[in-house]
CSV table of C-alpha atoms in Angstrom, one decimal:
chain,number,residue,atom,x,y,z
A,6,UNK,CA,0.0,0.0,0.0
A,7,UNK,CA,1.0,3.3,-0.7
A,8,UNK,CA,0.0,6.4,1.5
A,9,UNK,CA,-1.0,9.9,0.0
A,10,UNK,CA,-1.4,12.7,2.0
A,11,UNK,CA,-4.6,14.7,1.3
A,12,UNK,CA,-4.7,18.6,2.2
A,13,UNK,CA,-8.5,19.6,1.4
A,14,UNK,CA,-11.3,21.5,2.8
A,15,UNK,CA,-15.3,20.3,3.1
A,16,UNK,CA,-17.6,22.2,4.0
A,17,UNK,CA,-20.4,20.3,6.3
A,18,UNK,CA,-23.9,21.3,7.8
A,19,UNK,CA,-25.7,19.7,10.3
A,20,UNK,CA,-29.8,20.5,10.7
A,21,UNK,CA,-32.4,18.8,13.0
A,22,UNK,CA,-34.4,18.5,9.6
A,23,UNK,CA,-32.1,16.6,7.8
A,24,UNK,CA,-32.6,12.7,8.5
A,25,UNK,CA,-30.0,10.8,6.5
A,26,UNK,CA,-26.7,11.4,5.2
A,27,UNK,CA,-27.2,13.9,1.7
A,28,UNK,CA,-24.1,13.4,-0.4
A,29,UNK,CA,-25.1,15.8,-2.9
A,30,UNK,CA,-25.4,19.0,-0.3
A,31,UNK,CA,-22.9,17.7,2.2
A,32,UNK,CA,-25.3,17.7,5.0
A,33,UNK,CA,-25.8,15.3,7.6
A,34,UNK,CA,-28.3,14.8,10.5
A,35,UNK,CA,-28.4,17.1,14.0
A,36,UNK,CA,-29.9,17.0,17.0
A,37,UNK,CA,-30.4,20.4,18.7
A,38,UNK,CA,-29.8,21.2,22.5
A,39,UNK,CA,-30.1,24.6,24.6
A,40,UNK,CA,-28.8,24.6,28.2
A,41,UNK,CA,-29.2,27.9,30.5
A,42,UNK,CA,-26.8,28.2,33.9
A,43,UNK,CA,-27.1,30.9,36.4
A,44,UNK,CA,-24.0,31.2,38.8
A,45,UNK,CA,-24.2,33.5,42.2
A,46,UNK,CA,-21.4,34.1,44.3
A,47,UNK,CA,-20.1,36.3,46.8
A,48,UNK,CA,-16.7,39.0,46.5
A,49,UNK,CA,-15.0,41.0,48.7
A,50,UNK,CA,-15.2,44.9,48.0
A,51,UNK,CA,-11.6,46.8,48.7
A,52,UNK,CA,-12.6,50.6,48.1
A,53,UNK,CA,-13.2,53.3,50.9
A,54,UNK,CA,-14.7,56.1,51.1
A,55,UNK,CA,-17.6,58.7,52.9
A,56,UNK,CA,-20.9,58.0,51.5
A,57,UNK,CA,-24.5,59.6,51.8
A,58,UNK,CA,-26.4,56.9,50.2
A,59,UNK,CA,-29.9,56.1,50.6
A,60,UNK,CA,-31.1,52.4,51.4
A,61,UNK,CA,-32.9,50.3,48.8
A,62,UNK,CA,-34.6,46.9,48.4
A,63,UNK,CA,-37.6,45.5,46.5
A,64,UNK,CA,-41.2,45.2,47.4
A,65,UNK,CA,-44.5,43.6,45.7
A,66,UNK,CA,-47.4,46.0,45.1
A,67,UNK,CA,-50.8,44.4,45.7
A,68,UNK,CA,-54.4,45.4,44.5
A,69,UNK,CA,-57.5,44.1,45.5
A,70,UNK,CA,-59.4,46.1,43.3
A,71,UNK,CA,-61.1,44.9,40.0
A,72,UNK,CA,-59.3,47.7,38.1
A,73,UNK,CA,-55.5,48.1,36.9
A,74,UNK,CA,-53.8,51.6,38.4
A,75,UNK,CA,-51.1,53.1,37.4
A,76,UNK,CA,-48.8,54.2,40.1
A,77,UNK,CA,-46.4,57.1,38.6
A,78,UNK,CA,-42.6,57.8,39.9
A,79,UNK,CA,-42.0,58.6,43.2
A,80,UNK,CA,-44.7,57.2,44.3
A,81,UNK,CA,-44.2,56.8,47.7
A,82,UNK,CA,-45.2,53.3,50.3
A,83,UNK,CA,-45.0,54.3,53.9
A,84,UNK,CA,-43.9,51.4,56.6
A,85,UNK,CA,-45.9,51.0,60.2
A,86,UNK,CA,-42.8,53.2,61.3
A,87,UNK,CA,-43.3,56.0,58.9
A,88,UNK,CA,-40.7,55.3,56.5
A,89,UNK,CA,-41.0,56.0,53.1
A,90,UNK,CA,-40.3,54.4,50.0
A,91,UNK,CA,-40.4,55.5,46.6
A,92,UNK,CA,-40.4,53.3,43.5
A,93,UNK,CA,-38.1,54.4,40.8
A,94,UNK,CA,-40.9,54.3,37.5
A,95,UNK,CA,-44.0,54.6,37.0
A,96,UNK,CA,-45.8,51.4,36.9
A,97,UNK,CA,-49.1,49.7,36.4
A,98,UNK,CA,-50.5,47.0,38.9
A,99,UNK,CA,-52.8,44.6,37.5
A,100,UNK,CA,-56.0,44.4,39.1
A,101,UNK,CA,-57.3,41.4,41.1
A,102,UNK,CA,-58.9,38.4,39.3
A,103,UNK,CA,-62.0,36.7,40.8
A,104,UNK,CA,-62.1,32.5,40.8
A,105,UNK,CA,-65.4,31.0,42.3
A,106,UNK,CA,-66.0,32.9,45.5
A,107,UNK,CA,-61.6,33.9,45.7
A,108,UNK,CA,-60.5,36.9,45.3
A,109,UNK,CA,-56.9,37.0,44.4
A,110,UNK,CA,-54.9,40.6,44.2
A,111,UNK,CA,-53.1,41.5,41.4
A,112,UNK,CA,-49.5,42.3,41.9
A,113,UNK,CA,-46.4,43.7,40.2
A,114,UNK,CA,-42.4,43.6,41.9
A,115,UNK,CA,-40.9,46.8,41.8
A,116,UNK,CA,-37.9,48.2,42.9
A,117,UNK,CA,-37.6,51.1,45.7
A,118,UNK,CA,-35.4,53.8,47.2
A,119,UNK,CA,-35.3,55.3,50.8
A,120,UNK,CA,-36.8,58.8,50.8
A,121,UNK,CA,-33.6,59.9,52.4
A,122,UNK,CA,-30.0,58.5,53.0
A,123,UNK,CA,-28.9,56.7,56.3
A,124,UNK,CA,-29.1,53.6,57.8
A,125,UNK,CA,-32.2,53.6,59.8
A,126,UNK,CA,-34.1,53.0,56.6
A,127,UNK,CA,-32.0,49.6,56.7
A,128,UNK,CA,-35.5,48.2,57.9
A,129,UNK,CA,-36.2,44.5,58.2
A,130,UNK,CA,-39.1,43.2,56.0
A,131,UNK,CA,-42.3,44.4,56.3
A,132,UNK,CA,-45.4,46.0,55.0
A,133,UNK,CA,-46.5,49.2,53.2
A,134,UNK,CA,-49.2,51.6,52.8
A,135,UNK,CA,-49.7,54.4,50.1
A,136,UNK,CA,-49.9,57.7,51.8
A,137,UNK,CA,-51.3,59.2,48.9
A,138,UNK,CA,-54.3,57.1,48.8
A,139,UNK,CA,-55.2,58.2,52.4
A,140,UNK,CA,-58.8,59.4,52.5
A,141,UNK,CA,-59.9,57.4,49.9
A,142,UNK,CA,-61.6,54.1,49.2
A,143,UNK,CA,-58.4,53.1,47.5
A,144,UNK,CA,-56.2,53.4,50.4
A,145,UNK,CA,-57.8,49.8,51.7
A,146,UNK,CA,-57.4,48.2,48.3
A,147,UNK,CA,-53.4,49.1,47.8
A,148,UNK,CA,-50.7,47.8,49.9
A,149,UNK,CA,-47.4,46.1,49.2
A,150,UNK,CA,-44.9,44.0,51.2
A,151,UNK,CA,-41.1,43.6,51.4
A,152,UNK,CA,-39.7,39.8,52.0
A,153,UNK,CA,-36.1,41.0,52.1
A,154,UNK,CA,-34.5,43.4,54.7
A,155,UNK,CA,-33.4,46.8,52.9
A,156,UNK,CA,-30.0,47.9,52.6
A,157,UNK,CA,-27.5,50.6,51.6
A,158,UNK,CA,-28.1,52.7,53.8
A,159,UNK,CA,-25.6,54.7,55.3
A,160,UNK,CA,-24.1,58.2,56.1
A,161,UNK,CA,-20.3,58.4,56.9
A,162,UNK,CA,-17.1,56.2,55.9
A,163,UNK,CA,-18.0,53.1,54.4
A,164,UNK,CA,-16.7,50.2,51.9
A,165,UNK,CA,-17.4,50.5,48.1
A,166,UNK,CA,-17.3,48.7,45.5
A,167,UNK,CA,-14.0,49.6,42.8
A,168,UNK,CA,-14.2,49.0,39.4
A,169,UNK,CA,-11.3,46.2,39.9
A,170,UNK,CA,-13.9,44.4,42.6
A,171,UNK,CA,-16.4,44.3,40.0
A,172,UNK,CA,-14.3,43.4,37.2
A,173,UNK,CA,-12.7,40.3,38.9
A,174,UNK,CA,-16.0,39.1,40.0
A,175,UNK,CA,-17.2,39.7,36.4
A,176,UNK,CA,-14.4,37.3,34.7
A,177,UNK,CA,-14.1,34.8,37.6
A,178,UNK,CA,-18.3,34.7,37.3
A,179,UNK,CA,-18.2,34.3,33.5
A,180,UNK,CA,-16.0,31.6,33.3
A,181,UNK,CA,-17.7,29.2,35.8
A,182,UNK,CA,-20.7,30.2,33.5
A,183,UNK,CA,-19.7,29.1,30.3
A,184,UNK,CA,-17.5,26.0,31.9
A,185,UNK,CA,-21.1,25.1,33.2
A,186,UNK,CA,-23.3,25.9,30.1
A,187,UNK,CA,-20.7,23.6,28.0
A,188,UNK,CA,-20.4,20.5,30.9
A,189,UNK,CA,-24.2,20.2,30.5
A,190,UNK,CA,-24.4,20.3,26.8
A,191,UNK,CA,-21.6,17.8,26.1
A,192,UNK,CA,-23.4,15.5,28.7
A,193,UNK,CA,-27.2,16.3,27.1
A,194,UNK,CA,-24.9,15.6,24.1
A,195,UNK,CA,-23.6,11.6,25.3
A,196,UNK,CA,-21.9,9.9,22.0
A,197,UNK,CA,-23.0,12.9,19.8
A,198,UNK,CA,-20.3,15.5,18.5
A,199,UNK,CA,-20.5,18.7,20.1
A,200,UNK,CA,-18.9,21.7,18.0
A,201,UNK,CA,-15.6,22.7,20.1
A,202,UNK,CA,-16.4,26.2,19.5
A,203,UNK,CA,-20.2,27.4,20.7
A,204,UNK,CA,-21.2,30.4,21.2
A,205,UNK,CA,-22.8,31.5,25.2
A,206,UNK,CA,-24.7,34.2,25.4
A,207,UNK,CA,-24.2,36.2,29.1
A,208,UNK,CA,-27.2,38.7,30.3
A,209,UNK,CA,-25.8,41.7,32.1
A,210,UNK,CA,-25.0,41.0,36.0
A,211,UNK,CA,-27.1,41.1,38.9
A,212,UNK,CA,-25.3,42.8,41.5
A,213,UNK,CA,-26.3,44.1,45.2
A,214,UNK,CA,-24.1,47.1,44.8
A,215,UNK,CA,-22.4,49.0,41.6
A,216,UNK,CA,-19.1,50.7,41.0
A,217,UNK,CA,-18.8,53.4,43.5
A,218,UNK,CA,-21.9,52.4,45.9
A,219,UNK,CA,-21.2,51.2,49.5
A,220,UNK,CA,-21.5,47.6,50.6
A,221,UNK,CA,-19.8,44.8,52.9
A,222,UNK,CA,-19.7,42.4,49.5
A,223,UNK,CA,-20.4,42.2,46.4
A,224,UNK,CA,-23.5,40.0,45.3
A,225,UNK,CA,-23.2,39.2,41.6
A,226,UNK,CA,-25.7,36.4,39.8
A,227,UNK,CA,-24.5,35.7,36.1
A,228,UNK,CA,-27.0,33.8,33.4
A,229,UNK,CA,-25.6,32.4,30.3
A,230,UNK,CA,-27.2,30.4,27.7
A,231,UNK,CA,-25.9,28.3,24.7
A,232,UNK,CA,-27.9,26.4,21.5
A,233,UNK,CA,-25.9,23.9,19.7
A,234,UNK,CA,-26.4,21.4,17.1
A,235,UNK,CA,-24.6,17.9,18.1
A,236,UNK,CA,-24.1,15.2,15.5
A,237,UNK,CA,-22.5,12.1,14.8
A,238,UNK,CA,-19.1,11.7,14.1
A,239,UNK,CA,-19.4,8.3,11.6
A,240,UNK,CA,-21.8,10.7,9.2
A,241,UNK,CA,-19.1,12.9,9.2
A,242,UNK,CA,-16.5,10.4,8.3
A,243,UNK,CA,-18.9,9.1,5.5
A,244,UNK,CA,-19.4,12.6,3.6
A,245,UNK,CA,-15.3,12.8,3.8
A,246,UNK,CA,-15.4,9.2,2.4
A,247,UNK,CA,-17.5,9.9,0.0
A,248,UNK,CA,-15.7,13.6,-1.1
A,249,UNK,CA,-12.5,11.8,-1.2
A,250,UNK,CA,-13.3,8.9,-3.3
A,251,UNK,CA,-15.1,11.3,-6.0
A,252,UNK,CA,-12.5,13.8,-6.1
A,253,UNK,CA,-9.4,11.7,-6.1
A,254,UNK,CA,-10.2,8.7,-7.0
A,255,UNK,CA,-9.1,7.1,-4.0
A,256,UNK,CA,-10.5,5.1,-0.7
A,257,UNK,CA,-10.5,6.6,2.6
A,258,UNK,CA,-9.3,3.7,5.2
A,259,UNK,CA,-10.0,4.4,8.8
C-alpha cells in the first residue's frame, strides 16, 4: 500500500431536519440542544470612602381592586414606622382576578429607594401603605410587602465597590458560567459531537451594589445560555469518504 497525503477543505452542515446522510449537499443529521446556567457568588469589595447613600430593596405591590392603576414615579409606600419608599418608575399594577368565590390581588415587583440617605431605613421586612391614597376608598385596596431586609443605607465612611472588585467578580463569574453551560451540553450531548467552538450568550449581571456604591460584599448572579447542534461523528467520516473517493479517486481507510 502506498500512503498519499490529502490537504482539502469540506464544507459540512448539520440541521435537526435533515434525516440521513445527503451526499449531494454535504449535509448530515443534527440534533439540537439549549442549556441555560445561572451562577451566584459572593466577593470582597476593597474601596473606601464617605458615602451619603440612601437604602434600597424590593417590594411587591398588591391590589384588591377589580381595576389596573397606574402608580407614577416617586410614588411613595410608607412602613408601620413612617418610613417612606419611593419606586423608581412609573408602573401599572394589575387588578385582582376573581375565581369562584376567591378573590386573588393582582401584583407587580418593583424596585424602591429610601426617601432619604442613612441607615435607619435599613429596615427588616415588612409591609407598606400608600400615603397618597389616604382618604380614599383606594387606600384599603393598595398595599405592598417587602420579604427581604433593605440595605445601603448609610451616612459616613463606608466600603465601596471599585471598578477592579467588579471586574474580577465579572471574569471569575463568566467563566464558571460558560465552563457550566458547555459541561451540561456535552453530557445532554452523550456519543453525539458537540462543535468545540459554541457560542454563550451572558445577560448583564445582577449585583447588590455598583461601581462606586457602598456595601460589605459584592452579590453578583450571572445567566448564560448556549444552543448547539450535536451530530454524529461516523456521518461525518462518510461525507469525507465519499468527497475523497469522488474527487481523487481514491479510498479513505479508517
Amino acid at each position: 500500500p502506498v500512503k498519499q497525503e490529502l490537504d482539502f477543505k469540506l464544507k459540512i452542515s448539520a440541521s435537526s431536519a435533515v434525516t440521513a446522510v445527503n451526499f449531494d449537499f454535504n449535509q448530515i443529521s443534527g440534533q439540537q440542544f439549549r442549556e441555560q446556567k445561572k451562577e451566584s457568588d459572593i466577593f470582597p469589595v476593597t474601596g473606601q470612602k464617605d458615602v451619603v447613600q440612601k437604602a434600597g430593596g424590593k417590594i411587591t405591590i398588591f391590589n384588591k381592586s377589580f381595576t389596573v392603576q397606574r402608580l407614577v414615579a416617586t410614588t411613595r409606600f410608607k412602613s408601620p414606622n413612617g418610613f417612606i419608599f419611593r419606586i423608581p418608575q412609573t408602573i401599572i399594577v394589575p387588578a385582582a382576578v376573581k375565581t369562584g368565590a376567591t378573590v386573588i390581588p393582582g401584583s407587580i415587583e418593583s424596585a424602591v429607594y429610601a426617601d432619604r440617605p442613612g441607615a435607619e431605613y435599613n429596615i427588616g421586612p415588612t409591609q407598606f401603605t400608600i400615603p397618597g391614597f389616604e382618604d380614599s376608598s383606594k387606600f384599603n385596596d393598595f398595599y405592598a410587602v417587602s420579604d427581604k431586609p433593605m440595605t445601603g443605607g448609610i451616612i459616613g465612611p463606608a466600603k465601596v465597590v471599585t471598578e477592579g472588585d467588579f471586574a474580577k467578580a465579572q471574569e471569575a463569574l463568566t467563566a464558571k458560567v460558560k465552563d457550566e453551560v458547555l459541561k451540561s451540553l456535552k453530557n445532554q450531548g452523550g456519543e453525539l459531537k458537540i462543535p468545540d467552538t459554541i457560542a454563550i450568550k451572558l445577560d448583564t449581571p445582577e449585583v447588590n451594589a455598583k461601581v462606586g456604591e457602598a456595601a460589605e460584599n459584592l452579590q453578583m448572579s450571572i445567566n448564560g445560555s448556549a444552543d448547539t447542534i450535536a451530530f454524529r461523528e461516523s456521518d461525518v467520516i462518510e461525507l469525507i469518504k465519499n468527497f475523497v473517493s469522488q474527487k481523487n479517486n481514491t479510498e479513505l481507510l479508517l
